[in-house]
Amino acid sequence: CLLGSLNLTQFVDTKNQNWDYKALGEIIQSSVRFMDNVNDRTLVPLKEQEENLQSKRRIGLGVLGYGSALMMLKVRYGSDKALKLTEELGEFIMNEAYTASALLAKEKGAFTLFDKEKYLKGQFIQKLKPETRELIKKYGTRNSHLLSIQPTGNSSVFANNVSGGL
């Protein structure tokens, strides 16, 4: 698994009780590029694993510190405001990550198994903003998969978050 997590406590705009989307967007662009580069440096024991790694270039960008970030925003977990903030955040991360991958595909090429017609018909891809889908249509994506919400309890402890895997 090639997984990475964005520490949401680092993207809190307490003044506006929202996320710092500018900083978050910059980190997402860098994170997708960095994780994609790891695909080129990863050593695996079998030829079949190497082919799979390179033909799909899967990455899993996720988040940690959600509960702590909500506390910093003074927003109650599960409240209408929390749900609104979370939905907006998820849509932002999703579109930024796929935009980053499309721009990497422009620079380095799409993952080798990319089939534009099939990919653009996917249910998940239909949830992307039209401008994100247009970039994918034009350049493809560097990575077949980009997002993953994984357990981050140990990572959260290491990052000094109050909330573990929440």
Coordinates of N, CA and C in Angstrom, one line a residue:
C1 N 0.8 -1.2 0.0 CA 0.0 0.0 0.0 C 0.9 1.2 0.0
L2 N 0.6 2.2 -0.9 CA 1.3 3.4 -0.9 C 0.3 4.5 -0.4
L3 N 0.3 4.7 0.9 CA -0.7 5.5 1.5 C 0.0 6.8 2.2
G4 N -0.7 7.9 2.1 CA -0.3 9.1 2.8 C -1.5 9.8 3.3
S5 N -1.2 10.6 4.4 CA -2.3 11.3 5.1 C -2.0 12.8 5.2
L6 N -3.0 13.6 5.0 CA -3.0 15.0 5.2 C -3.4 15.3 6.6
N7 N -2.6 15.9 7.4 CA -2.9 16.2 8.8 C -3.8 17.4 8.8
L8 N -5.1 17.2 9.0 CA -6.1 18.3 8.9 C -5.8 19.4 9.9
T9 N -5.2 19.1 11.0 CA -4.9 20.2 12.0 C -4.0 21.3 11.5
Q10 N -3.3 21.0 10.4 CA -2.4 21.9 9.8 C -3.1 22.8 8.8
F11 N -4.4 22.6 8.6 CA -5.1 23.3 7.5 C -6.4 23.9 8.1
V12 N -6.3 24.4 9.3 CA -7.5 25.0 10.0 C -7.3 26.5 9.9
D13 N -8.4 27.1 9.5 CA -8.5 28.6 9.5 C -9.4 29.0 10.6
T14 N -8.9 29.2 11.8 CA -9.7 29.4 13.0 C -10.4 30.8 12.8
K15 N -9.8 31.7 12.2 CA -10.4 33.1 12.0 C -11.8 33.0 11.3
N16 N -11.8 32.2 10.2 CA -13.0 32.1 9.4 C -13.8 30.8 9.7
Q17 N -13.3 30.0 10.7 CA -14.0 28.8 11.0 C -14.2 27.9 9.8
N18 N -13.1 27.7 9.1 CA -13.1 26.9 7.9 C -11.7 26.3 7.6
W19 N -11.5 25.6 6.5 CA -10.3 25.0 6.1 C -9.4 26.1 5.4
D20 N -8.1 26.0 5.5 CA -7.2 26.8 4.7 C -7.0 26.1 3.4
Y21 N -7.9 26.4 2.5 CA -7.9 25.7 1.2 C -6.7 26.0 0.3
K22 N -6.2 27.2 0.4 CA -5.0 27.6 -0.4 C -3.8 26.7 0.0
A23 N -3.5 26.6 1.3 CA -2.4 25.8 1.8 C -2.7 24.3 1.5
L24 N -3.9 23.9 1.7 CA -4.3 22.5 1.5 C -4.1 22.1 0.0
G25 N -4.5 23.0 -0.9 CA -4.3 22.7 -2.3 C -2.9 22.6 -2.7
E26 N -2.0 23.4 -2.1 CA -0.6 23.3 -2.4 C 0.0 22.0 -2.0
I27 N -0.4 21.6 -0.8 CA 0.1 20.3 -0.2 C -0.4 19.1 -1.0
I28 N -1.7 19.2 -1.4 CA -2.2 18.1 -2.2 C -1.5 17.9 -3.5
Q29 N -1.2 19.0 -4.2 CA -0.4 18.9 -5.4 C 1.0 18.2 -5.1
S30 N 1.7 18.7 -4.1 CA 3.0 18.1 -3.8 C 2.9 16.7 -3.3
S31 N 1.8 16.3 -2.6 CA 1.7 15.0 -2.1 C 1.4 14.0 -3.2
V32 N 0.6 14.3 -4.1 CA 0.3 13.5 -5.3 C 1.6 13.2 -6.1
R33 N 2.3 14.3 -6.3 CA 3.6 14.2 -7.1 C 4.6 13.3 -6.3
F34 N 4.7 13.5 -5.0 CA 5.7 12.8 -4.2 C 5.3 11.3 -4.2
M35 N 4.0 11.0 -3.9 CA 3.5 9.6 -3.8 C 3.7 8.9 -5.2
D36 N 3.4 9.6 -6.3 CA 3.6 9.1 -7.6 C 5.1 8.7 -7.8
N37 N 6.0 9.6 -7.4 CA 7.4 9.3 -7.5 C 7.9 8.1 -6.7
V38 N 7.2 7.8 -5.6 CA 7.5 6.6 -4.8 C 7.3 5.4 -5.6
N39 N 6.3 5.4 -6.5 CA 6.0 4.3 -7.4 C 7.3 3.9 -8.2
D40 N 8.0 4.9 -8.6 CA 9.2 4.7 -9.4 C 10.4 4.2 -8.6
R41 N 10.4 4.4 -7.3 CA 11.5 4.0 -6.4 C 11.2 2.7 -5.6
T42 N 10.0 2.2 -5.6 CA 9.6 1.1 -4.8 C 10.1 -0.2 -5.4
L43 N 10.8 -1.0 -4.6 CA 11.3 -2.3 -5.0 C 10.3 -3.4 -4.5
V44 N 9.9 -4.2 -5.4 CA 9.1 -5.4 -5.1 C 9.7 -6.6 -5.6
P45 N 9.4 -7.8 -4.9 CA 10.2 -9.0 -5.2 C 9.8 -9.7 -6.5
L46 N 8.6 -9.5 -7.0 CA 8.2 -10.3 -8.2 C 8.0 -9.4 -9.4
K47 N 8.3 -9.9 -10.6 CA 8.1 -9.1 -11.8 C 6.6 -8.7 -12.0
E48 N 5.7 -9.6 -11.6 CA 4.3 -9.4 -11.8 C 3.9 -8.2 -10.9
Q49 N 4.5 -8.1 -9.7 CA 4.2 -7.0 -8.8 C 4.7 -5.7 -9.4
E50 N 5.9 -5.7 -10.0 CA 6.4 -4.5 -10.6 C 5.5 -4.1 -11.8
E51 N 5.1 -5.0 -12.6 CA 4.2 -4.7 -13.7 C 2.9 -4.0 -13.2
N52 N 2.3 -4.6 -12.2 CA 1.1 -4.1 -11.6 C 1.3 -2.7 -11.0
L53 N 2.4 -2.5 -10.3 CA 2.7 -1.2 -9.7 C 2.8 -0.2 -10.8
Q54 N 3.5 -0.4 -11.9 CA 3.8 0.5 -12.9 C 2.6 0.7 -13.8
S55 N 1.8 -0.3 -14.0 CA 0.7 -0.2 -15.0 C -0.5 0.6 -14.4
K56 N -0.6 0.6 -13.0 CA -1.7 1.3 -12.4 C -1.3 2.5 -11.6
R57 N -0.1 2.5 -11.0 CA 0.5 3.6 -10.3 C -0.5 4.1 -9.2
R58 N -1.1 3.1 -8.4 CA -2.0 3.4 -7.4 C -1.4 4.2 -6.2
I59 N -2.1 5.2 -5.7 CA -1.7 5.8 -4.5 C -3.0 6.0 -3.6
G60 N -2.8 6.3 -2.4 CA -3.9 6.5 -1.5 C -3.7 7.6 -0.6
L61 N -4.2 8.8 -1.0 CA -4.1 10.0 -0.2 C -5.3 10.1 0.7
G62 N -5.1 10.3 2.0 CA -6.2 10.4 2.9 C -6.0 11.5 3.9
V63 N -6.7 11.4 5.0 CA -6.6 12.5 6.0 C -6.4 11.8 7.4
L64 N -5.9 12.6 8.3 CA -5.9 12.3 9.8 C -6.2 13.6 10.6
G65 N -6.5 13.4 11.8 CA -6.7 14.6 12.7 C -8.0 15.3 12.5
Y66 N -9.0 14.6 11.9 CA -10.3 15.2 11.6 C -11.0 15.7 12.9
G67 N -11.0 14.9 13.9 CA -11.7 15.3 15.2 C -11.0 16.4 15.8
S68 N -9.6 16.4 15.9 CA -8.9 17.5 16.4 C -9.1 18.8 15.7
A69 N -9.1 18.7 14.3 CA -9.4 19.9 13.5 C -10.7 20.5 13.8
L70 N -11.8 19.6 14.0 CA -13.1 20.2 14.3 C -13.0 20.9 15.7
M71 N -12.3 20.3 16.6 CA -12.2 21.0 17.9 C -11.5 22.3 17.8
M72 N -10.5 22.4 17.0 CA -9.8 23.7 16.7 C -10.7 24.7 16.1
L73 N -11.6 24.2 15.3 CA -12.6 25.1 14.6 C -13.8 25.4 15.5
K74 N -13.8 24.8 16.7 CA -14.9 24.9 17.7 C -16.3 24.5 17.0
V75 N -16.2 23.4 16.3 CA -17.4 22.8 15.6 C -17.6 21.4 16.2
R76 N -18.8 21.2 16.6 CA -19.2 19.9 17.2 C -19.2 18.8 16.2
Y77 N -18.6 17.7 16.5 CA -18.6 16.5 15.6 C -20.1 16.1 15.4
G78 N -20.4 15.9 14.1 CA -21.7 15.4 13.8 C -22.8 16.5 13.6
S79 N -22.4 17.7 13.9 CA -23.4 18.8 13.8 C -23.6 19.1 12.3
D80 N -24.6 19.9 12.0 CA -24.8 20.3 10.6 C -23.6 21.1 10.0
K81 N -23.0 21.9 10.8 CA -21.9 22.7 10.4 C -20.7 21.7 10.1
A82 N -20.5 20.8 11.0 CA -19.4 19.8 10.7 C -19.6 19.0 9.4
L83 N -20.9 18.6 9.2 CA -21.2 17.9 8.0 C -21.0 18.7 6.8
K84 N -21.3 20.0 6.8 CA -21.1 20.9 5.7 C -19.6 21.1 5.4
L85 N -18.9 21.3 6.5 CA -17.4 21.5 6.4 C -16.8 20.3 5.8
T86 N -17.2 19.1 6.2 CA -16.7 17.8 5.8 C -17.0 17.5 4.4
E87 N -18.2 17.8 3.9 CA -18.5 17.6 2.5 C -17.7 18.5 1.6
E88 N -17.6 19.7 2.0 CA -16.9 20.7 1.2 C -15.4 20.3 1.1
L89 N -14.9 19.8 2.3 CA -13.5 19.4 2.3 C -13.2 18.2 1.4
G90 N -14.1 17.2 1.5 CA -14.0 16.0 0.7 C -14.0 16.3 -0.8
E91 N -14.9 17.1 -1.2 CA -15.0 17.5 -2.6 C -13.7 18.2 -3.0
F92 N -13.2 19.1 -2.2 CA -12.0 19.8 -2.5 C -10.8 18.9 -2.7
I93 N -10.6 18.0 -1.7 CA -9.5 17.1 -1.7 C -9.6 16.2 -3.0
M94 N -10.8 15.7 -3.2 CA -11.0 14.8 -4.4 C -10.7 15.5 -5.7
N95 N -11.2 16.7 -5.9 CA -10.9 17.4 -7.1 C -9.5 17.9 -7.3
E96 N -8.9 18.3 -6.2 CA -7.5 18.7 -6.2 C -6.5 17.5 -6.5
A97 N -6.8 16.4 -5.9 CA -6.0 15.2 -6.1 C -6.1 14.8 -7.6
Y98 N -7.3 14.7 -8.1 CA -7.5 14.3 -9.5 C -6.9 15.3 -10.5
T99 N -7.0 16.6 -10.2 CA -6.4 17.6 -11.0 C -4.9 17.4 -11.0
A100 N -4.3 17.2 -9.8 CA -2.9 17.0 -9.7 C -2.4 15.8 -10.6
S101 N -3.2 14.7 -10.5 CA -2.8 13.6 -11.3 C -3.0 13.8 -12.8
A102 N -4.0 14.5 -13.2 CA -4.1 14.8 -14.6 C -3.0 15.7 -15.1
L103 N -2.6 16.6 -14.3 CA -1.4 17.5 -14.7 C -0.1 16.7 -14.7
L104 N 0.0 15.7 -13.8 CA 1.2 14.8 -13.9 C 1.1 14.0 -15.2
A105 N -0.1 13.6 -15.5 CA -0.2 12.8 -16.8 C 0.2 13.6 -18.0
K106 N -0.1 14.9 -18.0 CA 0.3 15.8 -19.0 C 1.8 15.8 -19.1
E107 N 2.5 15.8 -18.0 CA 3.9 15.9 -17.9 C 4.6 14.6 -18.1
K108 N 4.1 13.5 -17.5 CA 4.8 12.2 -17.6 C 4.1 11.1 -18.3
G109 N 2.8 11.3 -18.6 CA 2.0 10.3 -19.2 C 1.0 9.7 -18.3
A110 N -0.1 9.2 -18.8 CA -1.1 8.5 -18.0 C -0.6 7.1 -17.6
F111 N -1.2 6.5 -16.5 CA -0.9 5.1 -16.2 C -1.2 4.3 -17.4
T112 N -0.4 3.2 -17.6 CA -0.5 2.5 -18.9 C -1.8 1.8 -19.2
L113 N -2.6 1.5 -18.2 CA -3.9 0.8 -18.4 C -5.0 1.8 -18.6
F114 N -4.7 3.1 -18.7 CA -5.7 4.1 -18.8 C -6.5 4.0 -20.1
D115 N -7.9 3.9 -19.9 CA -8.8 3.8 -21.0 C -9.7 5.0 -20.8
K116 N -9.5 6.0 -21.6 CA -10.3 7.3 -21.4 C -11.8 7.1 -21.4
E117 N -12.3 6.3 -22.3 CA -13.8 6.2 -22.4 C -14.3 5.5 -21.2
K118 N -13.7 4.4 -20.8 CA -14.2 3.6 -19.6 C -14.0 4.4 -18.3
Y119 N -12.8 5.1 -18.2 CA -12.5 5.8 -17.0 C -13.5 6.9 -16.8
L120 N -13.8 7.7 -17.8 CA -14.6 8.9 -17.7 C -16.1 8.5 -17.4
K121 N -16.5 7.2 -17.7 CA -17.8 6.8 -17.4 C -18.0 6.2 -16.0
G122 N -16.9 6.1 -15.2 CA -17.0 5.6 -13.9 C -17.8 6.4 -13.0
Q123 N -18.6 5.8 -12.1 CA -19.5 6.5 -11.2 C -18.7 7.5 -10.3
F124 N -17.6 7.1 -9.8 CA -16.8 8.0 -9.0 C -16.4 9.2 -9.8
I125 N -15.9 9.0 -10.9 CA -15.4 10.1 -11.8 C -16.5 11.1 -12.1
Q126 N -17.7 10.6 -12.2 CA -18.8 11.5 -12.5 C -19.1 12.5 -11.4
K127 N -18.6 12.2 -10.2 CA -18.7 13.1 -9.1 C -17.7 14.3 -9.1
L128 N -16.7 14.2 -9.9 CA -15.7 15.3 -10.0 C -16.3 16.5 -10.7
K129 N -15.8 17.6 -10.5 CA -16.2 18.9 -11.1 C -16.0 18.7 -12.6
P130 N -16.8 19.4 -13.4 CA -16.6 19.3 -14.9 C -15.2 19.7 -15.3
E131 N -14.6 20.7 -14.7 CA -13.3 21.1 -15.1 C -12.2 20.1 -14.8
T132 N -12.4 19.3 -13.7 CA -11.5 18.2 -13.4 C -11.7 17.1 -14.4
R133 N -12.9 16.8 -14.8 CA -13.1 15.7 -15.8 C -12.6 16.1 -17.1
E134 N -12.6 17.4 -17.4 CA -12.1 17.9 -18.7 C -10.5 17.7 -18.8
L135 N -9.9 18.0 -17.6 CA -8.4 17.7 -17.6 C -8.1 16.2 -17.8
I136 N -8.9 15.4 -17.2 CA -8.7 13.9 -17.3 C -9.0 13.5 -18.8
K137 N -10.0 14.1 -19.4 CA -10.3 13.8 -20.8 C -9.2 14.2 -21.7
K138 N -8.6 15.3 -21.4 CA -7.5 15.9 -22.2 C -6.1 15.1 -22.0
Y139 N -5.8 14.9 -20.7 CA -4.5 14.3 -20.4 C -4.5 12.9 -19.8
G140 N -5.6 12.4 -19.4 CA -5.6 11.2 -18.6 C -5.3 11.4 -17.2
T141 N -5.0 10.4 -16.4 CA -4.5 10.6 -15.0 C -3.2 9.7 -14.9
R142 N -2.4 10.2 -14.1 CA -1.1 9.5 -13.8 C -1.3 8.3 -13.0
N143 N -2.4 8.3 -12.2 CA -2.6 7.3 -11.2 C -4.0 6.7 -11.3
S144 N -4.2 5.4 -11.3 CA -5.5 4.8 -11.5 C -6.4 5.1 -10.3
H145 N -5.8 5.1 -9.1 CA -6.5 5.4 -7.8 C -5.8 6.4 -7.1
L146 N -6.5 7.3 -6.4 CA -5.8 8.4 -5.7 C -6.1 8.6 -4.2
L147 N -7.3 8.2 -3.8 CA -7.8 8.5 -2.5 C -8.0 7.3 -1.7
S148 N -7.8 7.4 -0.4 CA -8.1 6.3 0.6 C -8.2 6.8 2.0
I149 N -9.2 6.4 2.7 CA -9.3 6.8 4.1 C -8.9 5.5 4.9
Q150 N -7.7 5.6 5.4 CA -7.2 4.4 6.1 C -7.1 4.7 7.6
P151 N -7.0 3.6 8.4 CA -6.8 3.8 9.9 C -5.5 4.6 10.1
T152 N -5.6 5.6 10.9 CA -4.4 6.4 11.2 C -4.1 6.7 12.7
G153 N -4.6 5.7 13.5 CA -4.4 5.9 14.9 C -2.9 6.1 15.3
N154 N -2.0 5.2 14.9 CA -0.6 5.4 15.2 C 0.0 6.6 14.6
S155 N -0.4 6.9 13.3 CA 0.1 8.1 12.7 C -0.3 9.3 13.4
S156 N -1.6 9.3 13.9 CA -2.1 10.5 14.6 C -1.4 10.7 15.9
V157 N -1.0 9.6 16.6 CA -0.3 9.7 17.9 C 1.1 10.4 17.6
F158 N 1.7 9.9 16.5 CA 3.0 10.4 16.1 C 2.9 11.9 15.8
A159 N 1.8 12.3 15.1 CA 1.5 13.7 14.7 C 1.0 14.6 15.9
N160 N 0.9 14.0 17.1 CA 0.4 14.7 18.3 C -1.0 15.2 18.1
N161 N -1.8 14.5 17.5 CA -3.3 14.8 17.4 C -4.0 14.3 18.6
V162 N -5.1 15.0 19.0 CA -5.9 14.5 20.0 C -6.7 13.3 19.6
S163 N -7.3 13.4 18.3 CA -8.1 12.3 17.8 C -7.3 11.3 17.1
G164 N -7.4 10.0 17.4 CA -6.7 9.0 16.7 C -7.1 8.8 15.3
G165 N -7.9 7.8 15.0 CA -8.3 7.4 13.7 C -9.5 8.1 13.2
L166 N -10.1 9.0 14.0 CA -11.4 9.6 13.7 C -11.1 10.7 12.6

